[in-house]
Tab-separated table of N, CA and C in Angstrom:
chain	number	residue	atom	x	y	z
A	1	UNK	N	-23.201	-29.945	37.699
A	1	UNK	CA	-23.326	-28.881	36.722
A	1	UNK	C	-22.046	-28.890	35.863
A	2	UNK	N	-22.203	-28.863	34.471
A	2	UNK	CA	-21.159	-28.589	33.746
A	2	UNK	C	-20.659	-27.324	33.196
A	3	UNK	N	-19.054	-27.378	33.096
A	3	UNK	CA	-18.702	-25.903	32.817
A	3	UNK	C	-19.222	-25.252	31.904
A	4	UNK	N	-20.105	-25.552	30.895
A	4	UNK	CA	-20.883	-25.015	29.853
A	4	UNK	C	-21.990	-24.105	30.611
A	5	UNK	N	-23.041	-25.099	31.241
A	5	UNK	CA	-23.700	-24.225	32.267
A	5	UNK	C	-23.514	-23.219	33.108
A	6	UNK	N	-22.060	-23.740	33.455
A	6	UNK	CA	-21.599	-22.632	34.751
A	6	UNK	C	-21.505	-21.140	33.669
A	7	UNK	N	-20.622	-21.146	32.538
A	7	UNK	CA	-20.263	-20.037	31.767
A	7	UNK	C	-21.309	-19.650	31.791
A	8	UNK	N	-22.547	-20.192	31.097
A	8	UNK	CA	-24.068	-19.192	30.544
A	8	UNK	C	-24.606	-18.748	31.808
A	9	UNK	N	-24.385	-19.376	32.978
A	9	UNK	CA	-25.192	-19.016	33.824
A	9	UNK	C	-24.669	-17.633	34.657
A	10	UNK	N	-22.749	-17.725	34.559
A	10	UNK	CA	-22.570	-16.045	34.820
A	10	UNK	C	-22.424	-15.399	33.407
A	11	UNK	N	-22.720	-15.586	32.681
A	11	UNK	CA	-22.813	-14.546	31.796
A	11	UNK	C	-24.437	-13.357	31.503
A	12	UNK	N	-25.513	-14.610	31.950
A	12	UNK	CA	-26.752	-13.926	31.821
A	12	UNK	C	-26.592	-12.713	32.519
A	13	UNK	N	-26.397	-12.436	33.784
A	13	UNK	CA	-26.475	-10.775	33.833
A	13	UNK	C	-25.529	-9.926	33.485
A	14	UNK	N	-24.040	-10.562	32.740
A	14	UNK	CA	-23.394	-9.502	31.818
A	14	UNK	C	-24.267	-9.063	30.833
A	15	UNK	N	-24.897	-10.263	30.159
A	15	UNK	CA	-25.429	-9.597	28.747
A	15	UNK	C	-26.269	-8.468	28.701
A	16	UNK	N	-27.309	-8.839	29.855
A	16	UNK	CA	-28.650	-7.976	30.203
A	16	UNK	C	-28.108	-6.421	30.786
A	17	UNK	N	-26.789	-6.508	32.087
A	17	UNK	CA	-26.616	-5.401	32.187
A	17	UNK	C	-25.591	-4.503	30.666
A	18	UNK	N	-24.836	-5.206	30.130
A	18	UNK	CA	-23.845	-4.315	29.635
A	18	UNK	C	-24.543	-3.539	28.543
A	19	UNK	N	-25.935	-4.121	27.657
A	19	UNK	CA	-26.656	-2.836	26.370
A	19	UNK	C	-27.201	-1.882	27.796
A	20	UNK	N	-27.735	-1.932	28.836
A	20	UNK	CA	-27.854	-0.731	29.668
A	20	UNK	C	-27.064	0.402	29.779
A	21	UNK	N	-25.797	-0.316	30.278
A	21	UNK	CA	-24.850	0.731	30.420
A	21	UNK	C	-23.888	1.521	29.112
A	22	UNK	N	-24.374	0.686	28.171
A	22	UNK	CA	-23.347	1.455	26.774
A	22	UNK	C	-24.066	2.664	26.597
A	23	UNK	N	-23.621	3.872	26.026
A	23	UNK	CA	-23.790	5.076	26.212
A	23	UNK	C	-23.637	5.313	24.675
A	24	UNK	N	-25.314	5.290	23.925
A	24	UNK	CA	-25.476	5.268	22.538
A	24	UNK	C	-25.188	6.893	22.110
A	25	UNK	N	-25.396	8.087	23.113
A	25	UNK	CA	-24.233	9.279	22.412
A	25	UNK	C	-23.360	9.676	22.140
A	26	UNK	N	-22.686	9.114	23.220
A	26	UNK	CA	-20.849	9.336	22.841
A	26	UNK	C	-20.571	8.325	22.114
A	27	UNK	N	-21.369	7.384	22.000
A	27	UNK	CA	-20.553	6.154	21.327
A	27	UNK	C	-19.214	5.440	22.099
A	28	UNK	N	-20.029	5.364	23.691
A	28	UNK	CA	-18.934	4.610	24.388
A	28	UNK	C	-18.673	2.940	24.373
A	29	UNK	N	-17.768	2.340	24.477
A	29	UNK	CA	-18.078	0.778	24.466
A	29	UNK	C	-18.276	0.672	25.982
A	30	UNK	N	-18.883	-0.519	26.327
A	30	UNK	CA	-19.113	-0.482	27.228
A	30	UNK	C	-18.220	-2.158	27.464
A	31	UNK	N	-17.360	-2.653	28.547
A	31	UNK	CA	-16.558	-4.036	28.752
A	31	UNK	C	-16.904	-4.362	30.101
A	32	UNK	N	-17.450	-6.087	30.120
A	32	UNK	CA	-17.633	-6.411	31.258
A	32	UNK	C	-17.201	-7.407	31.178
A	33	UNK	N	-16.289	-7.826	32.803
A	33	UNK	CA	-15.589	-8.974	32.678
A	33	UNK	C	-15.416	-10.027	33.426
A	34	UNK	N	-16.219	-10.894	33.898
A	34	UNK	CA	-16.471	-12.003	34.700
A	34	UNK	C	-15.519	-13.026	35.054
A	35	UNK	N	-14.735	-13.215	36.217
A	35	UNK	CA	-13.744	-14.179	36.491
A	35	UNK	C	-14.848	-15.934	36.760
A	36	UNK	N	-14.230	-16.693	35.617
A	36	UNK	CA	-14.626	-18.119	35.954
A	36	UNK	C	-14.477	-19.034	36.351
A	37	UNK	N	-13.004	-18.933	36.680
A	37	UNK	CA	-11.892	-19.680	37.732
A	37	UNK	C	-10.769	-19.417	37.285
A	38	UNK	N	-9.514	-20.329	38.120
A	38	UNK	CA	-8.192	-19.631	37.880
A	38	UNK	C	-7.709	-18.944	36.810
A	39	UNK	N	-8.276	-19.886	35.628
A	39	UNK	CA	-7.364	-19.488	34.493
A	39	UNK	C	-8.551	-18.909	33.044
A	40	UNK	N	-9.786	-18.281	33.770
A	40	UNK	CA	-10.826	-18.466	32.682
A	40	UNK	C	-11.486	-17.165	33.184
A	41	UNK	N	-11.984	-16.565	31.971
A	41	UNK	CA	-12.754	-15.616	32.162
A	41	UNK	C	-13.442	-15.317	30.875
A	42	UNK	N	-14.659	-14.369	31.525
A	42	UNK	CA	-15.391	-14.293	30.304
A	42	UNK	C	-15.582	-12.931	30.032
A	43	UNK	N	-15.573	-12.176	28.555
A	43	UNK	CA	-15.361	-10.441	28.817
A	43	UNK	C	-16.791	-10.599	27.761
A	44	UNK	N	-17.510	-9.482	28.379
A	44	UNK	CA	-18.245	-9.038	27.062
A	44	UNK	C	-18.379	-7.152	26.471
A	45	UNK	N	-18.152	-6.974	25.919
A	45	UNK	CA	-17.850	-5.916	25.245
A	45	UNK	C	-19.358	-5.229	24.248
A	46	UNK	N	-19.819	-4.290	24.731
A	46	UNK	CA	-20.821	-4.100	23.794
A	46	UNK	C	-20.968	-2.569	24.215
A	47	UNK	N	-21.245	-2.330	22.285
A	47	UNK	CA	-21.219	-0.251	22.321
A	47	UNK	C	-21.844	-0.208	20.931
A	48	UNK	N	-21.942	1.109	20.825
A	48	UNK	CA	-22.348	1.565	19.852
A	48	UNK	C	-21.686	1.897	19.195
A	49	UNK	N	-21.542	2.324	17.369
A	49	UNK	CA	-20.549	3.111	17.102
A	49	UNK	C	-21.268	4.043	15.546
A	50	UNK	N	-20.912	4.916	14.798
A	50	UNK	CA	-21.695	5.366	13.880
A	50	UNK	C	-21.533	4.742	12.337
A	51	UNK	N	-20.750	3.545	12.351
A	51	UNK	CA	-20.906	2.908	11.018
A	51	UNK	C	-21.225	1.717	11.186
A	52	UNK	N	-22.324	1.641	12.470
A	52	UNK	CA	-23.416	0.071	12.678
A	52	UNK	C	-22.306	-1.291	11.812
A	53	UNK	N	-21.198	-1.130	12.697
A	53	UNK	CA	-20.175	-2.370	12.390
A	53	UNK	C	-19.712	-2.480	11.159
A	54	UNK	N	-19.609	-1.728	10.185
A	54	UNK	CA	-18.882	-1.569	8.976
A	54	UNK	C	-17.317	-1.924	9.289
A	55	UNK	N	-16.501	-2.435	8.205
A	55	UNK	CA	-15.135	-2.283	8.710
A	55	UNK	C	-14.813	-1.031	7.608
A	56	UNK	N	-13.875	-0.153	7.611
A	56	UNK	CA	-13.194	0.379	6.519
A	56	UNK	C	-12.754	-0.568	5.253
A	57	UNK	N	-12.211	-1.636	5.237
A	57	UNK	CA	-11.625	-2.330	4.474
A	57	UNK	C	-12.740	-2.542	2.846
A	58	UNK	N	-13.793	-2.616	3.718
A	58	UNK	CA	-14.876	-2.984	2.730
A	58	UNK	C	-16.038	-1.430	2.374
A	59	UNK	N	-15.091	-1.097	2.132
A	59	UNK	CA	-15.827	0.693	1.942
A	59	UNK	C	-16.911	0.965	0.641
A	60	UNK	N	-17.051	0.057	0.181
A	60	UNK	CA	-17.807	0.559	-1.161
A	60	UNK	C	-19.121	0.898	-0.910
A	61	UNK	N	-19.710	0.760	0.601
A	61	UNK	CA	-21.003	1.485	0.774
A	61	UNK	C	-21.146	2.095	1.885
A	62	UNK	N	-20.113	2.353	2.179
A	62	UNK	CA	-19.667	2.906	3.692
A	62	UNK	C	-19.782	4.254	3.536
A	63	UNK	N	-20.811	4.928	4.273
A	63	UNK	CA	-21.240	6.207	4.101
A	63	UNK	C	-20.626	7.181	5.199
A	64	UNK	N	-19.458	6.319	5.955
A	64	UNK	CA	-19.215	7.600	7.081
A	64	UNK	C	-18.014	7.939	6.188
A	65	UNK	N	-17.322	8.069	5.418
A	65	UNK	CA	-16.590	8.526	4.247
A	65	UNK	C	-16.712	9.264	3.026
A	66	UNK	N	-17.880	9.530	2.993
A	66	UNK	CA	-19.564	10.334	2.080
A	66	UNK	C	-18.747	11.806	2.336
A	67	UNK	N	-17.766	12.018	1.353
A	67	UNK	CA	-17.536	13.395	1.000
A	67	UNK	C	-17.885	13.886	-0.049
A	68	UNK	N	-17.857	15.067	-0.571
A	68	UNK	CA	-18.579	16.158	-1.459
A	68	UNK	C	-17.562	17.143	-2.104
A	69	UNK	N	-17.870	17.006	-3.355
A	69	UNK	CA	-16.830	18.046	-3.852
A	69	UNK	C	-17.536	19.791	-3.517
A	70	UNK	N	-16.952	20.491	-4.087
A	70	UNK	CA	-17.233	21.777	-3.996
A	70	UNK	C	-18.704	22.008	-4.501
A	71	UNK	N	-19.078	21.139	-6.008
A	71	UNK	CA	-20.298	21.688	-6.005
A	71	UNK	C	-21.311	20.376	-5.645
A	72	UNK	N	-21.308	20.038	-4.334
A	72	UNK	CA	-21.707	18.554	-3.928
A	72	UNK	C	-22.126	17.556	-4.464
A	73	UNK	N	-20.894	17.217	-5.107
A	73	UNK	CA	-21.222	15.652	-5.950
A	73	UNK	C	-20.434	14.987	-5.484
A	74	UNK	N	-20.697	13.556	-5.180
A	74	UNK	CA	-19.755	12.713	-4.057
A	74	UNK	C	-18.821	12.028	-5.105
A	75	UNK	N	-17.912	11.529	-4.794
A	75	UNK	CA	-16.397	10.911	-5.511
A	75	UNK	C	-16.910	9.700	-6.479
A	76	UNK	N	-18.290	8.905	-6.212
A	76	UNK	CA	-18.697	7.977	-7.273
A	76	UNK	C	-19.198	9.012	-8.329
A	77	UNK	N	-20.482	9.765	-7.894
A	77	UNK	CA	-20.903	10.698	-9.176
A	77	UNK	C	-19.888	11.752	-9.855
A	78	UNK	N	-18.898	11.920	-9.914
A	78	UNK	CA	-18.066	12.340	-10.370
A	78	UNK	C	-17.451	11.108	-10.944
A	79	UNK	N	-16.908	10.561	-10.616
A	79	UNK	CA	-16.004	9.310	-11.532
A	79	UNK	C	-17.058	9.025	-12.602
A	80	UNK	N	-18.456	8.802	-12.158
A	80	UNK	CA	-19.298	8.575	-13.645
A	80	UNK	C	-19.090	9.577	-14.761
A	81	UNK	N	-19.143	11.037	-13.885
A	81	UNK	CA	-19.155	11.897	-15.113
A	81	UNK	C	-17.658	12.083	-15.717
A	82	UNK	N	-16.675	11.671	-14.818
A	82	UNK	CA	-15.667	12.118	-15.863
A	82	UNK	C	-15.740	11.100	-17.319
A	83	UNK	N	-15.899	9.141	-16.208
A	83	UNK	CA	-15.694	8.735	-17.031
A	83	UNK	C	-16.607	9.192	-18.637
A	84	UNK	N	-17.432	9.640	-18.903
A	84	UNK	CA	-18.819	10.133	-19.701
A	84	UNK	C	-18.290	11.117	-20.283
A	85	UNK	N	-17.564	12.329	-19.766
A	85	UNK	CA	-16.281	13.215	-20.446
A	85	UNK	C	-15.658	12.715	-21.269
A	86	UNK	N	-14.926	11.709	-20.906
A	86	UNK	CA	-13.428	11.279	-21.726
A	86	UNK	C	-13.797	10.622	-23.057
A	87	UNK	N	-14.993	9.821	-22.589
A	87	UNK	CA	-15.907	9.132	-24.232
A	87	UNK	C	-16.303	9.706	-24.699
A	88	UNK	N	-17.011	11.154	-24.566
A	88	UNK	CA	-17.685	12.185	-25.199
A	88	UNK	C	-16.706	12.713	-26.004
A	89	UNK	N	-15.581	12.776	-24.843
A	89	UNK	CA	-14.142	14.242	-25.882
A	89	UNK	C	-13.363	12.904	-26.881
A	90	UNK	N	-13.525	11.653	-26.716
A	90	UNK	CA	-12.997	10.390	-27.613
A	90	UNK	C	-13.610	10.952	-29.102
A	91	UNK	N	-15.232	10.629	-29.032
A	91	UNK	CA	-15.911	10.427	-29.984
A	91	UNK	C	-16.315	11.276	-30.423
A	92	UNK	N	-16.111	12.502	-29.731
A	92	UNK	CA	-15.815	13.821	-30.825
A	92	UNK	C	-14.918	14.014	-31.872
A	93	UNK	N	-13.650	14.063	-31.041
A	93	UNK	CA	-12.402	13.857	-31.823
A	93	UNK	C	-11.965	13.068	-33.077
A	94	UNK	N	-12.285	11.980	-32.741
A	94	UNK	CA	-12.506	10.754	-33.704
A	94	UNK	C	-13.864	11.441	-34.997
A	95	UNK	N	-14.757	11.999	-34.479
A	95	UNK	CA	-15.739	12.390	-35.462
A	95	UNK	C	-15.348	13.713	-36.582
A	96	UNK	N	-14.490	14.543	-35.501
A	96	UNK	CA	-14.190	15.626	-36.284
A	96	UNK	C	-12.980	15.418	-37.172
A	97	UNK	N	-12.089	14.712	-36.950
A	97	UNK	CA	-11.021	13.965	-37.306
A	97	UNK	C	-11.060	13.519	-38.525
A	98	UNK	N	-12.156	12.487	-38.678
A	98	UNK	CA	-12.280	11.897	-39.737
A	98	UNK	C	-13.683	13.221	-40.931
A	99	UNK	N	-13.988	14.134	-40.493
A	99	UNK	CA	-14.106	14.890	-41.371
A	99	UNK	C	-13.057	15.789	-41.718
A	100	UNK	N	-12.094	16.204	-41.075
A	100	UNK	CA	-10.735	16.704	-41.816
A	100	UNK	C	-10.753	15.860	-42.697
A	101	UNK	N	-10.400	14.612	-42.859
A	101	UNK	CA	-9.651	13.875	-43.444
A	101	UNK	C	-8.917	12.727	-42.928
A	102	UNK	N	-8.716	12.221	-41.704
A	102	UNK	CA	-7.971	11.103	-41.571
A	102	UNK	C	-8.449	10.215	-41.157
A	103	UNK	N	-8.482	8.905	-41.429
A	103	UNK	CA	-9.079	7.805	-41.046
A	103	UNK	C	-9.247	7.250	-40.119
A	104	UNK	N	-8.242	7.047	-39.388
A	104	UNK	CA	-7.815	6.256	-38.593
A	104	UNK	C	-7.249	7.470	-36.667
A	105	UNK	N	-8.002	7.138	-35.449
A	105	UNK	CA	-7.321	7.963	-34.553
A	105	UNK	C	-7.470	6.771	-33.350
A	106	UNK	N	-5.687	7.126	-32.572
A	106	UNK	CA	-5.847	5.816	-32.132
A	106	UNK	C	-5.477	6.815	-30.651
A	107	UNK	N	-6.149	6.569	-29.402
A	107	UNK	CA	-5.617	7.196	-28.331
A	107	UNK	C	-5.062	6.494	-27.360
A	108	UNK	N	-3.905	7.285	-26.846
A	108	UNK	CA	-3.388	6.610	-25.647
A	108	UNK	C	-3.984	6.176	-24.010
A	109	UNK	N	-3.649	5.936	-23.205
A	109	UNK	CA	-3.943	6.248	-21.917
A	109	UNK	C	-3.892	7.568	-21.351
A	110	UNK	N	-3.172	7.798	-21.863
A	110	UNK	CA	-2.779	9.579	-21.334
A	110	UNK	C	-3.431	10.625	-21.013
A	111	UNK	N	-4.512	10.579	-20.393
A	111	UNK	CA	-5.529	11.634	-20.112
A	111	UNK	C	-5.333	12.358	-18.848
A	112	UNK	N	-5.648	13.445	-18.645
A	112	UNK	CA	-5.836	14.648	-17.794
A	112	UNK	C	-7.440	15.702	-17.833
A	113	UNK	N	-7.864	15.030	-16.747
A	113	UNK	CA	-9.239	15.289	-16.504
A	113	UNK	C	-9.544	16.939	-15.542
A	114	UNK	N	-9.833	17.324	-15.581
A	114	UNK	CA	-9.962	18.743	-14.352
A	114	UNK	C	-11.294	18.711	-14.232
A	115	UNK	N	-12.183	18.668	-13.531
A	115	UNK	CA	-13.482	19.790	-12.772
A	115	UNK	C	-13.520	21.398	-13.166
A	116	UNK	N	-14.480	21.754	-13.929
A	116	UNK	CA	-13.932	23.112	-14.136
A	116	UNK	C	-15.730	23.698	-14.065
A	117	UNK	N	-16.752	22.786	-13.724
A	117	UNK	CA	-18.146	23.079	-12.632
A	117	UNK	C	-18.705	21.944	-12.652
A	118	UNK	N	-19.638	22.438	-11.959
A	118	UNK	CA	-20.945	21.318	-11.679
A	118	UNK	C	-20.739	20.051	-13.096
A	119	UNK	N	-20.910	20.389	-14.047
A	119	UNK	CA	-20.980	19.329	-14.819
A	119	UNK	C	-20.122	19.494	-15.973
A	120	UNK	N	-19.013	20.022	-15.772
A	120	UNK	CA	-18.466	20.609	-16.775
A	120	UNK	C	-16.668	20.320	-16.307
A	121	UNK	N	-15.710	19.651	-17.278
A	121	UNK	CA	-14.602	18.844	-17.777
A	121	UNK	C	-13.918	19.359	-18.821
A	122	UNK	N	-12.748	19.117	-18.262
A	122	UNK	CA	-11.460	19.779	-19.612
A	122	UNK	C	-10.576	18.321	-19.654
A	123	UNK	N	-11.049	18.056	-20.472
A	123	UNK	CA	-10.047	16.383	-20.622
A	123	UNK	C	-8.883	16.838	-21.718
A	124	UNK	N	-7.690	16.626	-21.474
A	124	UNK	CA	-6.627	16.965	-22.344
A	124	UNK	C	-6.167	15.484	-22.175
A	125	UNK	N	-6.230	15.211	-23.809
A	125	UNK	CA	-5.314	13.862	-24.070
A	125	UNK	C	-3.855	13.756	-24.795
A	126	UNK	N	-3.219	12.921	-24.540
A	126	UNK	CA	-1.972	13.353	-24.837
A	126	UNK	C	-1.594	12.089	-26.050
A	127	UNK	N	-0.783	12.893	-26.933
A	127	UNK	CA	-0.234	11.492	-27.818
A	127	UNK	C	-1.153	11.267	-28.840
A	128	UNK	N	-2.668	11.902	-28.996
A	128	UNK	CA	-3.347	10.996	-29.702
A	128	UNK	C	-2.878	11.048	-31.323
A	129	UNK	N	-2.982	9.906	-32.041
A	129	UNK	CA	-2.178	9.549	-33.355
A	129	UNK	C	-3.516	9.778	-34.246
A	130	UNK	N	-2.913	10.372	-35.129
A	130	UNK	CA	-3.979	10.974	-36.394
A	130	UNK	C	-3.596	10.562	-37.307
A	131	UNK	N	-4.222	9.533	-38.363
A	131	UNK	CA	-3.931	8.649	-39.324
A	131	UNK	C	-4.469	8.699	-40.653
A	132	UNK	N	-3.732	9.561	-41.658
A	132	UNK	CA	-4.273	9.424	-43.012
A	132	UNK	C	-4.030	8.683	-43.867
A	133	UNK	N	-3.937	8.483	-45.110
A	133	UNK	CA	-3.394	8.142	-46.516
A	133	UNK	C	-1.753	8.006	-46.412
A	134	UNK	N	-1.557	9.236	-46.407
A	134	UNK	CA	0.343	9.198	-46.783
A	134	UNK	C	0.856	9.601	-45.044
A	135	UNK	N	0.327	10.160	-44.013
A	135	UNK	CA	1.032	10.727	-43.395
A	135	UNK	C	0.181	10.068	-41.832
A	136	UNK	N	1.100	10.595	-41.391
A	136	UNK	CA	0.417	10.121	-39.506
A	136	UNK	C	0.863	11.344	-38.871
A	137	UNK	N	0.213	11.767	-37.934
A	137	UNK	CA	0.736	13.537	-37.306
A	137	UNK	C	-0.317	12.583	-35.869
A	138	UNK	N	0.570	13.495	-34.941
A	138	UNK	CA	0.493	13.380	-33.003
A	138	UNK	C	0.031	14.692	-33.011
A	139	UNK	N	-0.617	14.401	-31.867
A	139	UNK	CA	-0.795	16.265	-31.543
A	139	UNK	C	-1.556	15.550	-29.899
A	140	UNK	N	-1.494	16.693	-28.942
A	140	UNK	CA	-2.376	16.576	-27.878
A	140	UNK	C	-3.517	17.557	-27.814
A	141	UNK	N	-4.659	16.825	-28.095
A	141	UNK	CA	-5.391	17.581	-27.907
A	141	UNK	C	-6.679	18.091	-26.813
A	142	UNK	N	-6.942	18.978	-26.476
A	142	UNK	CA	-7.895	19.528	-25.114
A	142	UNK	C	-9.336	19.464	-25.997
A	143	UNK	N	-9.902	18.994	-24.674
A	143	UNK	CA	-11.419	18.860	-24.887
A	143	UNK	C	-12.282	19.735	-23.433
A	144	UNK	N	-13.439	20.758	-24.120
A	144	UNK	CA	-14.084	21.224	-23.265
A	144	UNK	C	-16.095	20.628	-23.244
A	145	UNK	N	-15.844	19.796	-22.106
A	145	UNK	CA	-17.092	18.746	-21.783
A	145	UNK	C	-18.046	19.820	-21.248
A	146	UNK	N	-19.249	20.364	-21.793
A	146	UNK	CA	-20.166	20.365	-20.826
A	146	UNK	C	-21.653	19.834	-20.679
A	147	UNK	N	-21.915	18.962	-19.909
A	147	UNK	CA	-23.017	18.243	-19.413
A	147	UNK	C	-23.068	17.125	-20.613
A	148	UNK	N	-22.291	16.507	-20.906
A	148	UNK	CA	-21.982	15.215	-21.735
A	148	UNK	C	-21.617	15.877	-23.391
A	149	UNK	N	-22.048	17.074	-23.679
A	149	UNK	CA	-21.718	17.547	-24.544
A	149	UNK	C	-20.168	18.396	-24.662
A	150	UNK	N	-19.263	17.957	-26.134
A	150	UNK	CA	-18.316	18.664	-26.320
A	150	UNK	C	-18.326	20.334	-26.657
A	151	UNK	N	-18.318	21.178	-26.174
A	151	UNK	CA	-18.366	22.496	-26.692
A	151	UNK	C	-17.132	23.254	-27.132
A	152	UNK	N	-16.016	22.505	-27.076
A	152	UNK	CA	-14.828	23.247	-27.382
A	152	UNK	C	-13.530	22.047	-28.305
A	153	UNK	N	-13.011	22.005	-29.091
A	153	UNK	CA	-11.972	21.187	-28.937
A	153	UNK	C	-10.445	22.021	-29.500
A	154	UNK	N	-9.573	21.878	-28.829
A	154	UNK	CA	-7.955	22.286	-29.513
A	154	UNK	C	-7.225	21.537	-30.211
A	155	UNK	N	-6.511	22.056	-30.556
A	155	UNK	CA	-5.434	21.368	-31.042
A	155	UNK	C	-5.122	20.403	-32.017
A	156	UNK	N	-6.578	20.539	-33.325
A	156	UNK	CA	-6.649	19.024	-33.877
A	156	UNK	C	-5.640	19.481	-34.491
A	157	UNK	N	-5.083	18.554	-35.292
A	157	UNK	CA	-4.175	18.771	-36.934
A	157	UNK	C	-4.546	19.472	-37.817
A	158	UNK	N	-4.388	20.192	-38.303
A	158	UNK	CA	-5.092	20.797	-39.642
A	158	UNK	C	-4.781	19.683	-40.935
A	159	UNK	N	-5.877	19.879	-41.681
A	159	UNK	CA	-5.148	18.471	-42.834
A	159	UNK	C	-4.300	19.342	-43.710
A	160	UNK	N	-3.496	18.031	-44.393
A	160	UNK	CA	-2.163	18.716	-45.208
A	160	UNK	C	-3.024	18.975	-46.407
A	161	UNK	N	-2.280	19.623	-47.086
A	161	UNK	CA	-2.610	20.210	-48.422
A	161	UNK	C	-2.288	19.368	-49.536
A	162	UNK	N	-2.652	19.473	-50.854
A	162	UNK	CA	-2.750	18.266	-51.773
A	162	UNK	C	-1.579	18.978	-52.481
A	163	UNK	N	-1.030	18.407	-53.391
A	163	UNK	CA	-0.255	19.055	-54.555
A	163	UNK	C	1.126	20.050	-54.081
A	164	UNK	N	1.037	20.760	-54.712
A	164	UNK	CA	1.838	21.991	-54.223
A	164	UNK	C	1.445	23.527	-55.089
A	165	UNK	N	1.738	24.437	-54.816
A	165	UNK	CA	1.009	25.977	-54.757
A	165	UNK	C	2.458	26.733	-55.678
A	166	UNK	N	1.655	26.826	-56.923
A	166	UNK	CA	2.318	27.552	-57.542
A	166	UNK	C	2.624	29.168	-57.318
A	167	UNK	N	3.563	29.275	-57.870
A	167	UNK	CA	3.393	31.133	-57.820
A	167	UNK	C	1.977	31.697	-58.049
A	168	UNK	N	1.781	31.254	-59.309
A	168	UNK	CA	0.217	31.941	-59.624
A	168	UNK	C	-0.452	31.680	-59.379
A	169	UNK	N	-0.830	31.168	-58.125
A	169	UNK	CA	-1.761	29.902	-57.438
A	169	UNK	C	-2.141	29.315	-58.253
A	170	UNK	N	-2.067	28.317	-59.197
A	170	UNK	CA	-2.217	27.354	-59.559
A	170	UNK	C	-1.989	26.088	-58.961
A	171	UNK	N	-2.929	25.356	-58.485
A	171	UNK	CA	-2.970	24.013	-58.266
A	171	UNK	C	-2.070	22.898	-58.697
A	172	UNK	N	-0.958	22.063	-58.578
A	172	UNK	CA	-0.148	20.870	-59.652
A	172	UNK	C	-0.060	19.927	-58.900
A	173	UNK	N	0.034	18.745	-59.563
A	173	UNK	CA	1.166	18.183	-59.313
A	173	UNK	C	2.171	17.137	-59.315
């Protein structure tokens, strides 16, 4: 008989007894360990556990980590909606912007997102550059998101004034 044989042949009633004895409520492991001669042995190890062999490392569908914000939306459906916020309060800005008057709006990275309900975002951007004709003006401005729609915005620039303002209000210049 060769040592190949000998191994399988004590291992058959580890395998068969040890899924008996693992204890699928507590989630115990269950270790059994067979001496094969001096320097050899064979362990087998078998349990249950509640993320059916997931490692952490590879979490992107790992549901024993499945938390909930306050108004239960889990940490992916939220990252969608902020990201959906920040383009909404972009392309507002940029829209209302260029009906003031300035052409050109260029934004930074600089954003500050809050939860403020269920589907509803206060994105405050910082730095964003407002670009006309003669002049360029910064300002930070707050955006109020709700349900992909902008309903609020602060802080745009007001556009500058043309000419200059006579005493008698008269227009020149």
């Amino acid at each position: 008989m060769t040592f190949r044989v000998a191994a399988a042949a004590f291992a058959v009633p580890a395998l068969f007894a040890a899924p008996a004895a693992a204890d699928p409520v507590r989630g115990a492991n269950v270790q059994l360990e067979q001496k094969l001669g001096a320097n050899t042995s064979l362990v087998v190890q078998v349990g249950q556990n509640d993320r059916h062999g997931r490692d952490d490392r590879y979490g992107r569908n790992d549901h024993r980590d499945y938390r909930v914000n306050q108004w239960g939306q889990s940490q992916r459906e939220v990252r969608g909606l902020r990201r959906d916020a920040v383009q909404a309060c972009r392309r507002e800005v940029a829209k209302q912007a260029y009906r003031i008057g300035y052409r050109e709006v260029d934004f930074d990275d600089d954003r500050r997102v809050r939860q403020i309900g269920p589907f509803g975002f206060r994105v405050m951007l910082d730095d964003v550059e407002f670009e006309g004709r003669r002049r360029e003006r910064e300002s930070d401005v707050t955006c109020t998101v709700r349900r992909g729609h902008v309903v609020d915005i602060h802080d745009l620039p007001a556009p500058g004034r043309r000419g200059y303002q006579h005493a008698g209000g008269r227009r020149g210049y």
